[in-house]
Amino acid sequence: MERKKKRFDDVPFSEKRPKPQSRRTTQEEWQKGRAKQPAAVAKLRRADGGKDGAKVTAVKIRISGRRSELQAIRCRPGTFEWRYGRKKQDALFYAGSHLAVLWERAGIAVASSANFLRGTGSGYATGISDGRVAAIDKLKGFVMVMGHAPSERLIDYCVTGLTTAQIAMKHGANEREMAPVLHHDLRVCAQHFNFLTGNRR
């Protein structure tokens, strides 16, 4: 027996439910949410379990010239975020973060500094966006100014998320020797991107 197909007229019409109107958060709700922040951080600390030695820290994130917001971040001791992002963020933190943003804008698939530093002439498809081309050009200029070894260290530190000890082991040094080297590299990076003068390239 053939199954009878339903015609459009046989399907009952149902009206779409109206979407709830969006509303702005009131001052009381904002203060109530901020009061719950320490409990949320404590809950994340309990749930974290110390994976890879990571810890949860409450950090003030600057969202404008006059406004800052308290957020919980998870990072491992010895990483770039741990050393420069937990307390008062300075030009070195913003320079390293800017380098990570450029890396993402460039659309580099493999987060390996060696792949990018070998050259970008034949590694990218034609017809990519102007924003991606600009990010790749800025990264090329960054490598030319910084040099191969400092660029590789900073990409490992700010982009890949390696700790100071891991970078030191990679380059045959100890952690105590590598920490001031990375600090100097970040300072040169901040000068290159003009974060110490208020402008960005």
mmCIF file of C-alpha atoms in Angstrom:
data_model
loop_
_atom_site.group_PDB
_atom_site.id
_atom_site.type_symbol
_atom_site.label_atom_id
_atom_site.label_comp_id
_atom_site.label_asym_id
_atom_site.label_seq_id
_atom_site.Cartn_x
_atom_site.Cartn_y
_atom_site.Cartn_z
ATOM 1 C CA MET A 1 0.000 0.000 0.000
ATOM 2 C CA GLU A 2 1.412 3.332 -1.036
ATOM 3 C CA ARG A 3 1.996 5.884 1.656
ATOM 4 C CA LYS A 4 0.084 9.076 1.049
ATOM 5 C CA LYS A 5 2.302 12.160 1.008
ATOM 6 C CA LYS A 6 1.208 15.152 2.996
ATOM 7 C CA ARG A 7 0.433 18.226 1.008
ATOM 8 C CA PHE A 8 1.419 21.704 2.170
ATOM 9 C CA ASP A 9 -2.236 22.467 2.999
ATOM 10 C CA ASP A 10 -2.434 19.430 5.307
ATOM 11 C CA VAL A 11 0.459 20.620 7.518
ATOM 12 C CA PRO A 12 -0.903 22.662 10.447
ATOM 13 C CA PHE A 13 0.428 26.200 10.701
ATOM 14 C CA SER A 14 2.126 27.162 13.955
ATOM 15 C CA GLU A 15 3.140 30.695 14.769
ATOM 16 C CA LYS A 16 6.717 31.404 15.777
ATOM 17 C CA ARG A 17 7.228 32.146 19.401
ATOM 18 C CA PRO A 18 8.234 35.746 19.993
ATOM 19 C CA LYS A 19 11.821 36.189 21.137
ATOM 20 C CA PRO A 20 12.220 37.692 24.585
ATOM 21 C CA GLN A 21 13.368 41.273 24.532
ATOM 22 C CA SER A 22 16.954 41.826 25.550
ATOM 23 C CA ARG A 23 17.454 44.046 28.527
ATOM 24 C CA ARG A 24 20.404 45.765 30.111
ATOM 25 C CA THR A 25 21.861 44.523 33.370
ATOM 26 C CA THR A 26 20.913 46.741 36.282
ATOM 27 C CA GLN A 27 23.400 48.112 38.791
ATOM 28 C CA GLU A 28 22.010 45.840 41.527
ATOM 29 C CA GLU A 29 22.371 42.737 39.354
ATOM 30 C CA TRP A 30 25.928 43.727 38.411
ATOM 31 C CA GLN A 31 26.904 44.195 42.074
ATOM 32 C CA LYS A 32 25.244 40.890 42.992
ATOM 33 C CA GLY A 33 27.212 39.091 40.275
ATOM 34 C CA ARG A 34 30.436 40.713 41.398
ATOM 35 C CA ALA A 35 29.776 39.597 44.976
ATOM 36 C CA LYS A 36 29.516 35.999 43.740
ATOM 37 C CA GLN A 37 32.903 36.183 41.993
ATOM 38 C CA PRO A 38 35.014 34.885 44.949
ATOM 39 C CA ALA A 39 32.696 31.877 45.324
ATOM 40 C CA ALA A 40 32.976 31.174 41.592
ATOM 41 C CA VAL A 41 36.775 31.330 41.778
ATOM 42 C CA ALA A 42 36.764 28.960 44.762
ATOM 43 C CA LYS A 43 34.511 26.553 42.850
ATOM 44 C CA LEU A 44 36.869 26.591 39.861
ATOM 45 C CA ARG A 45 39.811 25.955 42.165
ATOM 46 C CA ARG A 46 38.093 22.903 43.631
ATOM 47 C CA ALA A 47 37.063 21.588 40.207
ATOM 48 C CA ASP A 48 40.444 22.226 38.584
ATOM 49 C CA GLY A 49 42.279 19.361 40.219
ATOM 50 C CA GLY A 50 45.710 20.829 39.498
ATOM 51 C CA LYS A 51 45.937 19.569 35.910
ATOM 52 C CA ASP A 52 49.456 20.235 34.595
ATOM 53 C CA GLY A 53 50.016 22.243 37.758
ATOM 54 C CA ALA A 54 47.542 24.923 36.614
ATOM 55 C CA LYS A 55 45.942 27.277 39.098
ATOM 56 C CA VAL A 56 42.935 29.611 38.979
ATOM 57 C CA THR A 57 43.497 33.268 39.812
ATOM 58 C CA ALA A 58 41.164 36.276 39.962
ATOM 59 C CA VAL A 59 42.547 38.965 37.667
ATOM 60 C CA LYS A 60 41.486 42.521 36.902
ATOM 61 C CA ILE A 61 41.142 42.862 33.136
ATOM 62 C CA ARG A 62 41.181 46.380 31.706
ATOM 63 C CA ILE A 63 38.322 46.741 29.214
ATOM 64 C CA SER A 64 38.632 50.484 28.605
ATOM 65 C CA GLY A 65 40.618 53.488 29.729
ATOM 66 C CA ARG A 66 38.670 53.803 32.980
ATOM 67 C CA ARG A 67 36.891 50.471 33.410
ATOM 68 C CA SER A 68 38.250 47.118 34.567
ATOM 69 C CA GLU A 69 36.542 43.813 35.257
ATOM 70 C CA LEU A 70 37.397 40.977 37.630
ATOM 71 C CA GLN A 71 37.732 37.636 35.840
ATOM 72 C CA ALA A 72 39.005 34.182 36.751
ATOM 73 C CA ILE A 73 41.826 32.838 34.575
ATOM 74 C CA ARG A 74 43.494 29.439 34.596
ATOM 75 C CA CYS A 75 47.205 29.255 33.869
ATOM 76 C CA ARG A 76 50.245 27.212 34.763
ATOM 77 C CA PRO A 77 53.033 28.668 36.903
ATOM 78 C CA GLY A 78 55.954 29.717 34.740
ATOM 79 C CA THR A 79 53.894 30.640 31.684
ATOM 80 C CA PHE A 80 53.595 34.095 30.128
ATOM 81 C CA GLU A 81 50.077 34.628 31.540
ATOM 82 C CA TRP A 82 51.194 33.572 35.010
ATOM 83 C CA ARG A 83 54.129 35.973 35.217
ATOM 84 C CA TYR A 84 52.751 39.025 33.395
ATOM 85 C CA GLY A 85 48.948 38.663 33.468
ATOM 86 C CA ARG A 86 48.026 37.903 37.078
ATOM 87 C CA LYS A 87 48.898 41.213 38.718
ATOM 88 C CA LYS A 88 49.193 44.671 37.184
ATOM 89 C CA GLN A 89 49.374 44.237 33.418
ATOM 90 C CA ASP A 90 52.092 46.405 31.894
ATOM 91 C CA ALA A 91 53.375 47.078 28.379
ATOM 92 C CA LEU A 92 55.179 43.734 28.248
ATOM 93 C CA PHE A 93 51.938 41.817 28.873
ATOM 94 C CA TYR A 94 50.069 43.746 26.173
ATOM 95 C CA ALA A 95 52.961 43.328 23.715
ATOM 96 C CA GLY A 96 53.004 39.551 24.222
ATOM 97 C CA SER A 97 49.219 39.404 23.909
ATOM 98 C CA HIS A 98 49.415 41.492 20.725
ATOM 99 C CA LEU A 99 51.912 39.006 19.285
ATOM 100 C CA ALA A 100 49.484 36.152 20.041
ATOM 101 C CA VAL A 101 46.619 38.063 18.366
ATOM 102 C CA LEU A 102 48.761 38.654 15.266
ATOM 103 C CA TRP A 103 49.529 34.945 15.151
ATOM 104 C CA GLU A 104 45.805 34.130 15.213
ATOM 105 C CA ARG A 105 45.001 36.757 12.575
ATOM 106 C CA ALA A 106 47.712 35.331 10.326
ATOM 107 C CA GLY A 107 45.816 32.036 10.436
ATOM 108 C CA ILE A 108 48.876 29.887 11.011
ATOM 109 C CA ALA A 109 47.480 26.380 11.356
ATOM 110 C CA VAL A 110 50.357 24.798 13.236
ATOM 111 C CA ALA A 111 51.289 26.603 16.439
ATOM 112 C CA SER A 112 54.985 25.922 15.933
ATOM 113 C CA SER A 113 57.461 28.762 15.751
ATOM 114 C CA ALA A 114 59.821 26.696 13.615
ATOM 115 C CA ASN A 115 57.214 26.288 10.852
ATOM 116 C CA PHE A 116 56.640 30.021 10.550
ATOM 117 C CA LEU A 117 60.281 31.026 10.926
ATOM 118 C CA ARG A 118 61.367 28.761 8.062
ATOM 119 C CA GLY A 119 59.554 31.099 5.693
ATOM 120 C CA THR A 120 56.059 32.010 4.556
ATOM 121 C CA GLY A 121 56.613 32.400 0.820
ATOM 122 C CA SER A 122 55.063 29.084 -0.246
ATOM 123 C CA GLY A 123 53.091 28.117 2.836
ATOM 124 C CA TYR A 124 49.901 30.085 2.214
ATOM 125 C CA ALA A 125 47.137 29.750 -0.317
ATOM 126 C CA THR A 126 46.347 32.498 -2.805
ATOM 127 C CA GLY A 127 43.319 34.706 -2.341
ATOM 128 C CA ILE A 128 43.624 35.205 1.410
ATOM 129 C CA SER A 129 42.101 38.237 3.106
ATOM 130 C CA ASP A 130 43.846 41.587 3.440
ATOM 131 C CA GLY A 131 43.770 41.359 7.228
ATOM 132 C CA ARG A 132 45.585 38.046 7.158
ATOM 133 C CA VAL A 133 48.179 39.365 4.694
ATOM 134 C CA ALA A 134 48.764 42.392 6.946
ATOM 135 C CA ALA A 135 49.208 40.134 9.987
ATOM 136 C CA ILE A 136 51.688 37.926 8.111
ATOM 137 C CA ASP A 137 53.658 41.016 7.007
ATOM 138 C CA LYS A 138 53.776 42.283 10.593
ATOM 139 C CA LEU A 139 55.027 38.902 11.782
ATOM 140 C CA LYS A 140 57.694 38.923 9.066
ATOM 141 C CA GLY A 141 58.818 42.379 10.198
ATOM 142 C CA PHE A 142 58.811 41.179 13.799
ATOM 143 C CA VAL A 143 61.091 38.242 12.933
ATOM 144 C CA MET A 144 63.447 40.479 10.922
ATOM 145 C CA VAL A 145 63.829 42.973 13.786
ATOM 146 C CA MET A 146 63.975 40.480 16.640
ATOM 147 C CA GLY A 147 66.035 37.768 14.965
ATOM 148 C CA HIS A 148 65.360 34.052 14.592
ATOM 149 C CA ALA A 149 66.150 32.840 18.127
ATOM 150 C CA PRO A 150 64.337 35.603 20.104
ATOM 151 C CA SER A 151 61.291 35.302 17.823
ATOM 152 C CA GLU A 152 61.141 31.561 18.369
ATOM 153 C CA ARG A 153 61.419 32.015 22.137
ATOM 154 C CA LEU A 154 58.627 34.600 22.251
ATOM 155 C CA ILE A 155 56.287 32.577 20.032
ATOM 156 C CA ASP A 156 56.847 29.567 22.281
ATOM 157 C CA TYR A 157 56.271 31.753 25.355
ATOM 158 C CA CYS A 158 53.347 33.983 24.304
ATOM 159 C CA VAL A 159 51.586 31.873 21.650
ATOM 160 C CA THR A 160 52.256 28.197 22.312
ATOM 161 C CA GLY A 161 52.088 28.577 26.099
ATOM 162 C CA LEU A 162 55.352 26.891 27.070
ATOM 163 C CA THR A 163 56.729 27.590 30.526
ATOM 164 C CA THR A 164 60.082 29.234 31.187
ATOM 165 C CA ALA A 165 61.504 25.865 32.269
ATOM 166 C CA GLN A 166 60.322 24.156 29.053
ATOM 167 C CA ILE A 167 61.844 26.885 26.871
ATOM 168 C CA ALA A 168 65.093 26.697 28.860
ATOM 169 C CA MET A 169 65.237 22.916 28.365
ATOM 170 C CA LYS A 170 64.571 23.371 24.649
ATOM 171 C CA HIS A 171 67.559 25.723 24.318
ATOM 172 C CA GLY A 172 69.902 23.849 26.664
ATOM 173 C CA ALA A 173 69.764 26.333 29.553
ATOM 174 C CA ASN A 174 68.269 26.398 33.035
ATOM 175 C CA GLU A 175 65.148 28.248 34.149
ATOM 176 C CA ARG A 176 67.034 30.887 36.140
ATOM 177 C CA GLU A 177 69.073 31.845 33.068
ATOM 178 C CA MET A 178 66.078 31.870 30.710
ATOM 179 C CA ALA A 179 63.769 34.120 32.788
ATOM 180 C CA PRO A 180 65.775 37.375 32.273
ATOM 181 C CA VAL A 181 66.322 36.494 28.608
ATOM 182 C CA LEU A 182 62.566 36.209 28.018
ATOM 183 C CA HIS A 183 62.003 39.435 29.942
ATOM 184 C CA HIS A 184 64.509 41.230 27.697
ATOM 185 C CA ASP A 185 62.924 39.711 24.567
ATOM 186 C CA LEU A 186 59.498 40.965 25.687
ATOM 187 C CA ARG A 187 60.880 44.454 26.267
ATOM 188 C CA VAL A 188 62.321 44.545 22.736
ATOM 189 C CA CYS A 189 58.992 43.185 21.440
ATOM 190 C CA ALA A 190 57.120 45.981 23.252
ATOM 191 C CA GLN A 191 59.466 48.557 21.731
ATOM 192 C CA HIS A 192 59.005 47.063 18.259
ATOM 193 C CA PHE A 193 55.192 47.212 18.494
ATOM 194 C CA ASN A 194 55.417 50.686 20.115
ATOM 195 C CA PHE A 195 53.639 49.655 23.313
ATOM 196 C CA LEU A 196 56.129 51.608 25.378
ATOM 197 C CA THR A 197 55.294 54.793 23.465
ATOM 198 C CA GLY A 198 51.505 54.392 23.236
ATOM 199 C CA ASN A 199 51.249 53.383 19.552
ATOM 200 C CA ARG A 200 50.883 49.984 17.945
ATOM 201 C CA ARG A 201 52.130 48.771 14.555
#
